Amino acid sequence: ALFESGLDQCGPPFPPPGPPTTLAPAQHSAEMAEIWIDKITALCSKSEGRDKLARFFQYGARALAGFIDLAAPTVETPLHSLEGHARSVMTQLAGARRTHRWCKELPIIASIPKTLANPDLVEGTLDLLTKGFLAAFFMLDHVGHLKQWKILPGGKRNGAGTIQLGLKFFCLSNIIGVLLQIRKYLKLHAAWEDEGHERHNCSLTMLKHVFLVVQTAHLSLLYPTHDALVGVFGMITSALAVRAQWPTAPRAFANPSKGMLAPSAASEFGQ
């Protein structure tokens, strides 16, 4: 009895666990900010990431110039000056991106043998045409670039005319790209397969190609629309391209309760 009363006085051998320790709001915000800074730094450390960011601002400047043009500002007004600045930014970013576009056709050409081995004749043909027209666009863009630098003679077309011809091939590549994505989507739908959200990715890629058709048709003068529309579509396709380059591996950070952030909390920033 004495032993039992002693146990009662000492209380239960293991006290009930308290509420889980969580990060203070200020510390949590600081850690989240560090994760975002790390991801932006990782994005900008890749040439493709920097290119897509520059593309976003290039088309943002085009959209701004287009909307100002719709407002029809009078000369020597702030809006008129802003339109000129926007077009200057758009042109300079386009030239800078063209400089870093050299040799981008090499991986496309190298992937053609794999495309030829596709057992699906229709899908393989569409994929081959898409890649062929895209490679032609890059090569014509290089020729136009050299003409702009006065390294190659102008001939029948000056630098801008050659670049516009290349953009026509890019437009054809995206038209066929739309057909290819429709083909893939129908195959997935018929087979009731949706592993890894493949149909969702197909739909996004299809939408991207549709927007690129509008953009390249306007830029190549094949079917001009308006800078405001093309700029908005360009920003959307650029955001999709940045999303594809966005790093997904989360960086673990300190947690006073367990020493590290739980994977489920960090993974939402990599979605």
PDB file of C-alpha atoms in Angstrom:
ATOM      1  CA  ALA A   1       0.000   0.000   0.000  1.00  0.00           C
ATOM      2  CA  LEU A   2       2.852   2.333   0.873  1.00  0.00           C
ATOM      3  CA  PHE A   3       4.428   1.601  -2.508  1.00  0.00           C
ATOM      4  CA  GLU A   4       1.179   2.324  -4.358  1.00  0.00           C
ATOM      5  CA  SER A   5       0.646   5.586  -2.461  1.00  0.00           C
ATOM      6  CA  GLY A   6       4.164   6.631  -3.363  1.00  0.00           C
ATOM      7  CA  LEU A   7       3.401   6.082  -7.048  1.00  0.00           C
ATOM      8  CA  ASP A   8       0.264   8.184  -6.710  1.00  0.00           C
ATOM      9  CA  GLN A   9       2.248  11.033  -5.194  1.00  0.00           C
ATOM     10  CA  CYS A  10       4.905  10.873  -7.911  1.00  0.00           C
ATOM     11  CA  GLY A  11       2.257  11.112 -10.642  1.00  0.00           C
ATOM     12  CA  PRO A  12       2.283   9.244 -13.945  1.00  0.00           C
ATOM     13  CA  PRO A  13       5.719   7.976 -15.062  1.00  0.00           C
ATOM     14  CA  PHE A  14       5.484   9.724 -18.486  1.00  0.00           C
ATOM     15  CA  PRO A  15       3.828  13.158 -18.623  1.00  0.00           C
ATOM     16  CA  PRO A  16       1.397  13.707 -21.520  1.00  0.00           C
ATOM     17  CA  PRO A  17       3.030  15.240 -24.606  1.00  0.00           C
ATOM     18  CA  GLY A  18       2.516  18.971 -25.064  1.00  0.00           C
ATOM     19  CA  PRO A  19       1.460  20.704 -28.293  1.00  0.00           C
ATOM     20  CA  PRO A  20       3.996  20.459 -31.150  1.00  0.00           C
ATOM     21  CA  THR A  21       6.484  23.280 -31.336  1.00  0.00           C
ATOM     22  CA  THR A  22       6.013  25.454 -34.392  1.00  0.00           C
ATOM     23  CA  LEU A  23       8.051  28.215 -35.964  1.00  0.00           C
ATOM     24  CA  ALA A  24       7.299  31.786 -34.900  1.00  0.00           C
ATOM     25  CA  PRO A  25       5.488  33.697 -37.684  1.00  0.00           C
ATOM     26  CA  ALA A  26       8.415  36.063 -38.224  1.00  0.00           C
ATOM     27  CA  GLN A  27      10.928  33.221 -38.410  1.00  0.00           C
ATOM     28  CA  HIS A  28       8.653  31.212 -40.696  1.00  0.00           C
ATOM     29  CA  SER A  29       8.318  34.186 -43.074  1.00  0.00           C
ATOM     30  CA  ALA A  30      12.085  34.660 -43.075  1.00  0.00           C
ATOM     31  CA  GLU A  31      12.646  31.003 -43.909  1.00  0.00           C
ATOM     32  CA  MET A  32      10.072  31.111 -46.713  1.00  0.00           C
ATOM     33  CA  ALA A  33      11.746  34.230 -48.115  1.00  0.00           C
ATOM     34  CA  GLU A  34      15.099  32.415 -48.101  1.00  0.00           C
ATOM     35  CA  ILE A  35      13.581  29.493 -50.004  1.00  0.00           C
ATOM     36  CA  TRP A  36      12.151  31.823 -52.662  1.00  0.00           C
ATOM     37  CA  ILE A  37      15.461  33.686 -52.963  1.00  0.00           C
ATOM     38  CA  ASP A  38      17.256  30.354 -53.396  1.00  0.00           C
ATOM     39  CA  LYS A  39      14.808  29.296 -56.118  1.00  0.00           C
ATOM     40  CA  ILE A  40      15.087  32.605 -57.994  1.00  0.00           C
ATOM     41  CA  THR A  41      18.876  32.400 -57.760  1.00  0.00           C
ATOM     42  CA  ALA A  42      18.800  28.829 -59.107  1.00  0.00           C
ATOM     43  CA  LEU A  43      16.517  29.945 -61.963  1.00  0.00           C
ATOM     44  CA  CYS A  44      18.788  32.836 -62.898  1.00  0.00           C
ATOM     45  CA  SER A  45      21.903  30.644 -62.724  1.00  0.00           C
ATOM     46  CA  LYS A  46      20.695  28.818 -65.878  1.00  0.00           C
ATOM     47  CA  SER A  47      20.959  30.493 -69.272  1.00  0.00           C
ATOM     48  CA  GLU A  48      17.541  29.160 -70.265  1.00  0.00           C
ATOM     49  CA  GLY A  49      16.007  30.566 -67.080  1.00  0.00           C
ATOM     50  CA  ARG A  50      17.474  34.013 -67.717  1.00  0.00           C
ATOM     51  CA  ASP A  51      16.314  33.864 -71.339  1.00  0.00           C
ATOM     52  CA  LYS A  52      12.704  33.096 -70.389  1.00  0.00           C
ATOM     53  CA  LEU A  53      12.679  35.859 -67.768  1.00  0.00           C
ATOM     54  CA  ALA A  54      13.992  38.305 -70.372  1.00  0.00           C
ATOM     55  CA  ARG A  55      11.305  37.046 -72.770  1.00  0.00           C
ATOM     56  CA  PHE A  56       8.608  37.758 -70.175  1.00  0.00           C
ATOM     57  CA  PHE A  57       9.728  41.391 -69.847  1.00  0.00           C
ATOM     58  CA  GLN A  58      10.228  41.696 -73.617  1.00  0.00           C
ATOM     59  CA  TYR A  59       6.604  40.778 -74.281  1.00  0.00           C
ATOM     60  CA  GLY A  60       5.486  42.784 -71.261  1.00  0.00           C
ATOM     61  CA  ALA A  61       7.039  45.834 -72.921  1.00  0.00           C
ATOM     62  CA  ARG A  62       5.284  44.929 -76.183  1.00  0.00           C
ATOM     63  CA  ALA A  63       1.941  44.614 -74.378  1.00  0.00           C
ATOM     64  CA  LEU A  64       2.466  47.982 -72.677  1.00  0.00           C
ATOM     65  CA  ALA A  65       3.328  49.644 -75.993  1.00  0.00           C
ATOM     66  CA  GLY A  66       0.277  48.029 -77.606  1.00  0.00           C
ATOM     67  CA  PHE A  67      -2.152  49.206 -74.942  1.00  0.00           C
ATOM     68  CA  ILE A  68      -0.709  52.719 -75.094  1.00  0.00           C
ATOM     69  CA  ASP A  69      -1.106  52.626 -78.873  1.00  0.00           C
ATOM     70  CA  LEU A  70      -4.793  51.763 -78.409  1.00  0.00           C
ATOM     71  CA  ALA A  71      -5.134  54.863 -76.237  1.00  0.00           C
ATOM     72  CA  ALA A  72      -3.719  56.934 -79.146  1.00  0.00           C
ATOM     73  CA  PRO A  73      -1.801  59.495 -77.064  1.00  0.00           C
ATOM     74  CA  THR A  74      -0.822  62.800 -78.613  1.00  0.00           C
ATOM     75  CA  VAL A  75       2.796  63.668 -79.299  1.00  0.00           C
ATOM     76  CA  GLU A  76       4.962  65.010 -76.423  1.00  0.00           C
ATOM     77  CA  THR A  77       2.720  63.548 -73.727  1.00  0.00           C
ATOM     78  CA  PRO A  78       3.990  61.224 -70.947  1.00  0.00           C
ATOM     79  CA  LEU A  79       2.091  58.291 -72.467  1.00  0.00           C
ATOM     80  CA  HIS A  80       3.676  58.866 -75.870  1.00  0.00           C
ATOM     81  CA  SER A  81       7.141  58.963 -74.288  1.00  0.00           C
ATOM     82  CA  LEU A  82       6.387  55.798 -72.287  1.00  0.00           C
ATOM     83  CA  GLU A  83       5.405  53.992 -75.485  1.00  0.00           C
ATOM     84  CA  GLY A  84       8.756  54.900 -77.019  1.00  0.00           C
ATOM     85  CA  HIS A  85      10.625  53.622 -73.954  1.00  0.00           C
ATOM     86  CA  ALA A  86       8.618  50.383 -73.973  1.00  0.00           C
ATOM     87  CA  ARG A  87       9.409  49.749 -77.636  1.00  0.00           C
ATOM     88  CA  SER A  88      13.082  50.472 -76.982  1.00  0.00           C
ATOM     89  CA  VAL A  89      13.175  47.917 -74.137  1.00  0.00           C
ATOM     90  CA  MET A  90      11.344  45.398 -76.331  1.00  0.00           C
ATOM     91  CA  THR A  91      13.825  45.825 -79.207  1.00  0.00           C
ATOM     92  CA  GLN A  92      16.938  45.679 -77.015  1.00  0.00           C
ATOM     93  CA  LEU A  93      15.770  42.560 -75.172  1.00  0.00           C
ATOM     94  CA  ALA A  94      14.928  40.866 -78.485  1.00  0.00           C
ATOM     95  CA  GLY A  95      18.441  41.589 -79.767  1.00  0.00           C
ATOM     96  CA  ALA A  96      20.075  40.357 -76.576  1.00  0.00           C
ATOM     97  CA  ARG A  97      18.073  37.117 -76.660  1.00  0.00           C
ATOM     98  CA  ARG A  98      18.949  36.615 -80.343  1.00  0.00           C
ATOM     99  CA  THR A  99      22.648  36.729 -79.444  1.00  0.00           C
ATOM    100  CA  HIS A 100      22.193  33.835 -77.001  1.00  0.00           C
ATOM    101  CA  ARG A 101      20.086  31.807 -79.452  1.00  0.00           C
ATOM    102  CA  TRP A 102      23.070  30.414 -81.346  1.00  0.00           C
ATOM    103  CA  CYS A 103      23.438  26.594 -81.454  1.00  0.00           C
ATOM    104  CA  LYS A 104      19.956  26.006 -79.999  1.00  0.00           C
ATOM    105  CA  GLU A 105      19.147  23.992 -83.100  1.00  0.00           C
ATOM    106  CA  LEU A 106      21.819  21.382 -82.323  1.00  0.00           C
ATOM    107  CA  PRO A 107      19.839  19.467 -79.624  1.00  0.00           C
ATOM    108  CA  ILE A 108      16.787  19.542 -81.915  1.00  0.00           C
ATOM    109  CA  ILE A 109      18.727  18.050 -84.841  1.00  0.00           C
ATOM    110  CA  ALA A 110      20.328  15.489 -82.526  1.00  0.00           C
ATOM    111  CA  SER A 111      16.876  14.286 -81.401  1.00  0.00           C
ATOM    112  CA  ILE A 112      15.640  13.584 -84.953  1.00  0.00           C
ATOM    113  CA  PRO A 113      16.936   9.959 -85.092  1.00  0.00           C
ATOM    114  CA  LYS A 114      14.889   9.148 -82.000  1.00  0.00           C
ATOM    115  CA  THR A 115      11.860  10.748 -83.652  1.00  0.00           C
ATOM    116  CA  LEU A 116      12.337   8.604 -86.764  1.00  0.00           C
ATOM    117  CA  ALA A 117      12.252   5.498 -84.564  1.00  0.00           C
ATOM    118  CA  ASN A 118       8.735   6.309 -83.317  1.00  0.00           C
ATOM    119  CA  PRO A 119       6.466   3.332 -84.187  1.00  0.00           C
ATOM    120  CA  ASP A 120       3.442   5.650 -84.488  1.00  0.00           C
ATOM    121  CA  LEU A 121       3.744   6.901 -88.082  1.00  0.00           C
ATOM    122  CA  VAL A 122       1.359   9.873 -87.676  1.00  0.00           C
ATOM    123  CA  GLU A 123       2.833  11.067 -84.393  1.00  0.00           C
ATOM    124  CA  GLY A 124       6.390  10.545 -85.643  1.00  0.00           C
ATOM    125  CA  THR A 125       5.705  12.523 -88.823  1.00  0.00           C
ATOM    126  CA  LEU A 126       4.140  15.431 -86.930  1.00  0.00           C
ATOM    127  CA  ASP A 127       7.014  15.462 -84.444  1.00  0.00           C
ATOM    128  CA  LEU A 128       9.566  15.387 -87.271  1.00  0.00           C
ATOM    129  CA  LEU A 129       7.912  18.316 -89.053  1.00  0.00           C
ATOM    130  CA  THR A 130       7.699  20.285 -85.809  1.00  0.00           C
ATOM    131  CA  LYS A 131      11.405  19.823 -85.126  1.00  0.00           C
ATOM    132  CA  GLY A 132      12.407  20.396 -88.741  1.00  0.00           C
ATOM    133  CA  PHE A 133      10.590  23.730 -89.009  1.00  0.00           C
ATOM    134  CA  LEU A 134      11.900  24.772 -85.590  1.00  0.00           C
ATOM    135  CA  ALA A 135      15.500  24.014 -86.602  1.00  0.00           C
ATOM    136  CA  ALA A 136      14.935  25.973 -89.837  1.00  0.00           C
ATOM    137  CA  PHE A 137      13.716  28.932 -87.781  1.00  0.00           C
ATOM    138  CA  PHE A 138      16.882  28.943 -85.673  1.00  0.00           C
ATOM    139  CA  MET A 139      19.189  28.717 -88.687  1.00  0.00           C
ATOM    140  CA  LEU A 140      17.378  31.493 -90.585  1.00  0.00           C
ATOM    141  CA  ASP A 141      17.450  33.598 -87.412  1.00  0.00           C
ATOM    142  CA  HIS A 142      21.246  33.214 -87.343  1.00  0.00           C
ATOM    143  CA  VAL A 143      21.502  34.283 -90.989  1.00  0.00           C
ATOM    144  CA  GLY A 144      19.319  37.325 -90.307  1.00  0.00           C
ATOM    145  CA  HIS A 145      21.439  38.144 -87.280  1.00  0.00           C
ATOM    146  CA  LEU A 146      24.641  38.059 -89.360  1.00  0.00           C
ATOM    147  CA  LYS A 147      22.970  40.290 -91.959  1.00  0.00           C
ATOM    148  CA  GLN A 148      22.108  42.783 -89.226  1.00  0.00           C
ATOM    149  CA  TRP A 149      25.782  42.812 -88.238  1.00  0.00           C
ATOM    150  CA  LYS A 150      26.724  43.438 -91.922  1.00  0.00           C
ATOM    151  CA  ILE A 151      28.790  40.216 -91.920  1.00  0.00           C
ATOM    152  CA  LEU A 152      26.629  38.653 -94.643  1.00  0.00           C
ATOM    153  CA  PRO A 153      25.305  40.616 -97.646  1.00  0.00           C
ATOM    154  CA  GLY A 154      21.622  41.492 -97.591  1.00  0.00           C
ATOM    155  CA  GLY A 155      20.700  40.000-100.966  1.00  0.00           C
ATOM    156  CA  LYS A 156      16.970  39.930-101.689  1.00  0.00           C
ATOM    157  CA  ARG A 157      16.152  40.133 -97.985  1.00  0.00           C
ATOM    158  CA  ASN A 158      17.723  42.346 -95.344  1.00  0.00           C
ATOM    159  CA  GLY A 159      18.316  41.154 -91.787  1.00  0.00           C
ATOM    160  CA  ALA A 160      14.790  41.903 -90.606  1.00  0.00           C
ATOM    161  CA  GLY A 161      13.267  40.224 -93.682  1.00  0.00           C
ATOM    162  CA  THR A 162      15.290  37.055 -93.120  1.00  0.00           C
ATOM    163  CA  ILE A 163      14.301  36.967 -89.443  1.00  0.00           C
ATOM    164  CA  GLN A 164      10.641  37.344 -90.446  1.00  0.00           C
ATOM    165  CA  LEU A 165      11.041  34.434 -92.882  1.00  0.00           C
ATOM    166  CA  GLY A 166      12.422  32.347 -90.024  1.00  0.00           C
ATOM    167  CA  LEU A 167       9.451  33.314 -87.875  1.00  0.00           C
ATOM    168  CA  LYS A 168       7.123  31.980 -90.588  1.00  0.00           C
ATOM    169  CA  PHE A 169       8.821  28.591 -90.176  1.00  0.00           C
ATOM    170  CA  PHE A 170       8.417  28.944 -86.407  1.00  0.00           C
ATOM    171  CA  CYS A 171       4.712  29.625 -86.956  1.00  0.00           C
ATOM    172  CA  LEU A 172       4.402  26.441 -89.052  1.00  0.00           C
ATOM    173  CA  SER A 173       6.252  24.503 -86.353  1.00  0.00           C
ATOM    174  CA  ASN A 174       3.727  25.622 -83.746  1.00  0.00           C
ATOM    175  CA  ILE A 175       0.719  24.895 -85.992  1.00  0.00           C
ATOM    176  CA  ILE A 176       1.954  21.331 -86.375  1.00  0.00           C
ATOM    177  CA  GLY A 177       2.741  21.312 -82.657  1.00  0.00           C
ATOM    178  CA  VAL A 178      -0.937  21.973 -81.937  1.00  0.00           C
ATOM    179  CA  LEU A 179      -1.910  19.000 -84.126  1.00  0.00           C
ATOM    180  CA  LEU A 180       0.678  16.827 -82.398  1.00  0.00           C
ATOM    181  CA  GLN A 181      -0.652  17.680 -78.941  1.00  0.00           C
ATOM    182  CA  ILE A 182      -4.239  17.008 -80.083  1.00  0.00           C
ATOM    183  CA  ARG A 183      -3.085  13.614 -81.328  1.00  0.00           C
ATOM    184  CA  LYS A 184      -1.389  12.830 -77.998  1.00  0.00           C
ATOM    185  CA  TYR A 185      -4.399  14.031 -76.000  1.00  0.00           C
ATOM    186  CA  LEU A 186      -6.816  11.843 -77.965  1.00  0.00           C
ATOM    187  CA  LYS A 187      -4.559   8.814 -77.506  1.00  0.00           C
ATOM    188  CA  LEU A 188      -4.422   9.384 -73.736  1.00  0.00           C
ATOM    189  CA  HIS A 189      -8.176   9.931 -73.584  1.00  0.00           C
ATOM    190  CA  ALA A 190      -8.914   6.765 -75.562  1.00  0.00           C
ATOM    191  CA  ALA A 191      -6.633   4.694 -73.333  1.00  0.00           C
ATOM    192  CA  TRP A 192      -7.996   6.291 -70.134  1.00  0.00           C
ATOM    193  CA  GLU A 193      -4.457   7.018 -69.042  1.00  0.00           C
ATOM    194  CA  ASP A 194      -3.726  10.024 -66.895  1.00  0.00           C
ATOM    195  CA  GLU A 195      -0.581   9.109 -65.029  1.00  0.00           C
ATOM    196  CA  GLY A 196       1.354  12.173 -63.953  1.00  0.00           C
ATOM    197  CA  HIS A 197      -1.412  14.455 -65.207  1.00  0.00           C
ATOM    198  CA  GLU A 198      -0.300  13.830 -68.800  1.00  0.00           C
ATOM    199  CA  ARG A 199      -3.553  15.077 -70.293  1.00  0.00           C
ATOM    200  CA  HIS A 200      -3.276  18.281 -68.239  1.00  0.00           C
ATOM    201  CA  ASN A 201       0.286  18.800 -69.485  1.00  0.00           C
ATOM    202  CA  CYS A 202      -0.893  18.079 -73.043  1.00  0.00           C
ATOM    203  CA  SER A 203      -3.579  20.745 -72.719  1.00  0.00           C
ATOM    204  CA  LEU A 204      -1.081  23.324 -71.412  1.00  0.00           C
ATOM    205  CA  THR A 205       1.374  22.561 -74.213  1.00  0.00           C
ATOM    206  CA  MET A 206      -1.424  22.796 -76.772  1.00  0.00           C
ATOM    207  CA  LEU A 207      -2.472  26.187 -75.392  1.00  0.00           C
ATOM    208  CA  LYS A 208       1.134  27.371 -75.499  1.00  0.00           C
ATOM    209  CA  HIS A 209       1.424  26.387 -79.171  1.00  0.00           C
ATOM    210  CA  VAL A 210      -1.850  28.167 -80.013  1.00  0.00           C
ATOM    211  CA  PHE A 211      -0.615  31.373 -78.387  1.00  0.00           C
ATOM    212  CA  LEU A 212       2.735  31.015 -80.176  1.00  0.00           C
ATOM    213  CA  VAL A 213       0.938  30.674 -83.514  1.00  0.00           C
ATOM    214  CA  VAL A 214      -0.736  34.052 -82.902  1.00  0.00           C
ATOM    215  CA  GLN A 215       2.566  35.603 -81.794  1.00  0.00           C
ATOM    216  CA  THR A 216       4.672  34.325 -84.692  1.00  0.00           C
ATOM    217  CA  ALA A 217       1.986  35.059 -87.294  1.00  0.00           C
ATOM    218  CA  HIS A 218       2.022  38.683 -86.116  1.00  0.00           C
ATOM    219  CA  LEU A 219       5.814  39.021 -85.841  1.00  0.00           C
ATOM    220  CA  SER A 220       6.407  37.425 -89.247  1.00  0.00           C
ATOM    221  CA  LEU A 221       3.704  39.640 -90.827  1.00  0.00           C
ATOM    222  CA  LEU A 222       1.975  36.447 -91.975  1.00  0.00           C
ATOM    223  CA  TYR A 223      -1.204  37.554 -90.173  1.00  0.00           C
ATOM    224  CA  PRO A 224      -0.733  40.785 -88.174  1.00  0.00           C
ATOM    225  CA  THR A 225      -3.064  41.308 -85.203  1.00  0.00           C
ATOM    226  CA  HIS A 226      -2.029  43.809 -82.513  1.00  0.00           C
ATOM    227  CA  ASP A 227       0.900  44.316 -80.159  1.00  0.00           C
ATOM    228  CA  ALA A 228      -1.397  44.362 -77.111  1.00  0.00           C
ATOM    229  CA  LEU A 229      -2.761  40.874 -77.865  1.00  0.00           C
ATOM    230  CA  VAL A 230       0.624  39.471 -78.877  1.00  0.00           C
ATOM    231  CA  GLY A 231       2.249  40.967 -75.793  1.00  0.00           C
ATOM    232  CA  VAL A 232      -0.267  39.385 -73.421  1.00  0.00           C
ATOM    233  CA  PHE A 233       0.012  36.007 -75.161  1.00  0.00           C
ATOM    234  CA  GLY A 234       3.800  36.326 -75.045  1.00  0.00           C
ATOM    235  CA  MET A 235       3.753  36.980 -71.303  1.00  0.00           C
ATOM    236  CA  ILE A 236       1.574  33.895 -70.768  1.00  0.00           C
ATOM    237  CA  THR A 237       3.829  31.615 -72.835  1.00  0.00           C
ATOM    238  CA  SER A 238       6.888  33.104 -71.121  1.00  0.00           C
ATOM    239  CA  ALA A 239       5.375  32.389 -67.703  1.00  0.00           C
ATOM    240  CA  LEU A 240       4.774  28.777 -68.774  1.00  0.00           C
ATOM    241  CA  ALA A 241       8.394  28.568 -69.933  1.00  0.00           C
ATOM    242  CA  VAL A 242       9.647  30.012 -66.620  1.00  0.00           C
ATOM    243  CA  ARG A 243       7.461  27.483 -64.794  1.00  0.00           C
ATOM    244  CA  ALA A 244       9.187  24.686 -66.697  1.00  0.00           C
ATOM    245  CA  GLN A 245      12.586  26.029 -65.591  1.00  0.00           C
ATOM    246  CA  TRP A 246      11.528  26.672 -61.983  1.00  0.00           C
ATOM    247  CA  PRO A 247      13.556  24.512 -59.529  1.00  0.00           C
ATOM    248  CA  THR A 248      11.467  21.976 -57.641  1.00  0.00           C
ATOM    249  CA  ALA A 249      13.908  20.580 -55.058  1.00  0.00           C
ATOM    250  CA  PRO A 250      13.167  22.356 -51.745  1.00  0.00           C
ATOM    251  CA  ARG A 251      15.979  23.563 -49.506  1.00  0.00           C
ATOM    252  CA  ALA A 252      15.659  22.278 -45.945  1.00  0.00           C
ATOM    253  CA  PHE A 253      15.930  24.852 -43.185  1.00  0.00           C
ATOM    254  CA  ALA A 254      16.214  24.811 -39.427  1.00  0.00           C
ATOM    255  CA  ASN A 255      13.213  23.989 -37.253  1.00  0.00           C
ATOM    256  CA  PRO A 256      13.564  24.390 -33.479  1.00  0.00           C
ATOM    257  CA  SER A 257      11.237  21.444 -32.833  1.00  0.00           C
ATOM    258  CA  LYS A 258      12.781  18.812 -35.134  1.00  0.00           C
ATOM    259  CA  GLY A 259      15.875  20.470 -36.524  1.00  0.00           C
ATOM    260  CA  MET A 260      14.625  20.464 -40.120  1.00  0.00           C
ATOM    261  CA  LEU A 261      11.504  21.493 -41.970  1.00  0.00           C
ATOM    262  CA  ALA A 262       9.043  18.692 -42.573  1.00  0.00           C
ATOM    263  CA  PRO A 263       9.054  17.598 -46.258  1.00  0.00           C
ATOM    264  CA  SER A 264       5.329  18.181 -46.661  1.00  0.00           C
ATOM    265  CA  ALA A 265       5.669  21.827 -45.659  1.00  0.00           C
ATOM    266  CA  ALA A 266       8.579  22.485 -47.974  1.00  0.00           C
ATOM    267  CA  SER A 267       7.199  20.568 -50.940  1.00  0.00           C
ATOM    268  CA  GLU A 268       4.314  22.971 -51.493  1.00  0.00           C
ATOM    269  CA  PHE A 269       6.832  25.561 -52.612  1.00  0.00           C
ATOM    270  CA  GLY A 270       8.086  23.192 -55.275  1.00  0.00           C
ATOM    271  CA  GLN A 271       4.722  22.528 -56.891  1.00  0.00           C
TER     272      GLN A 271
END
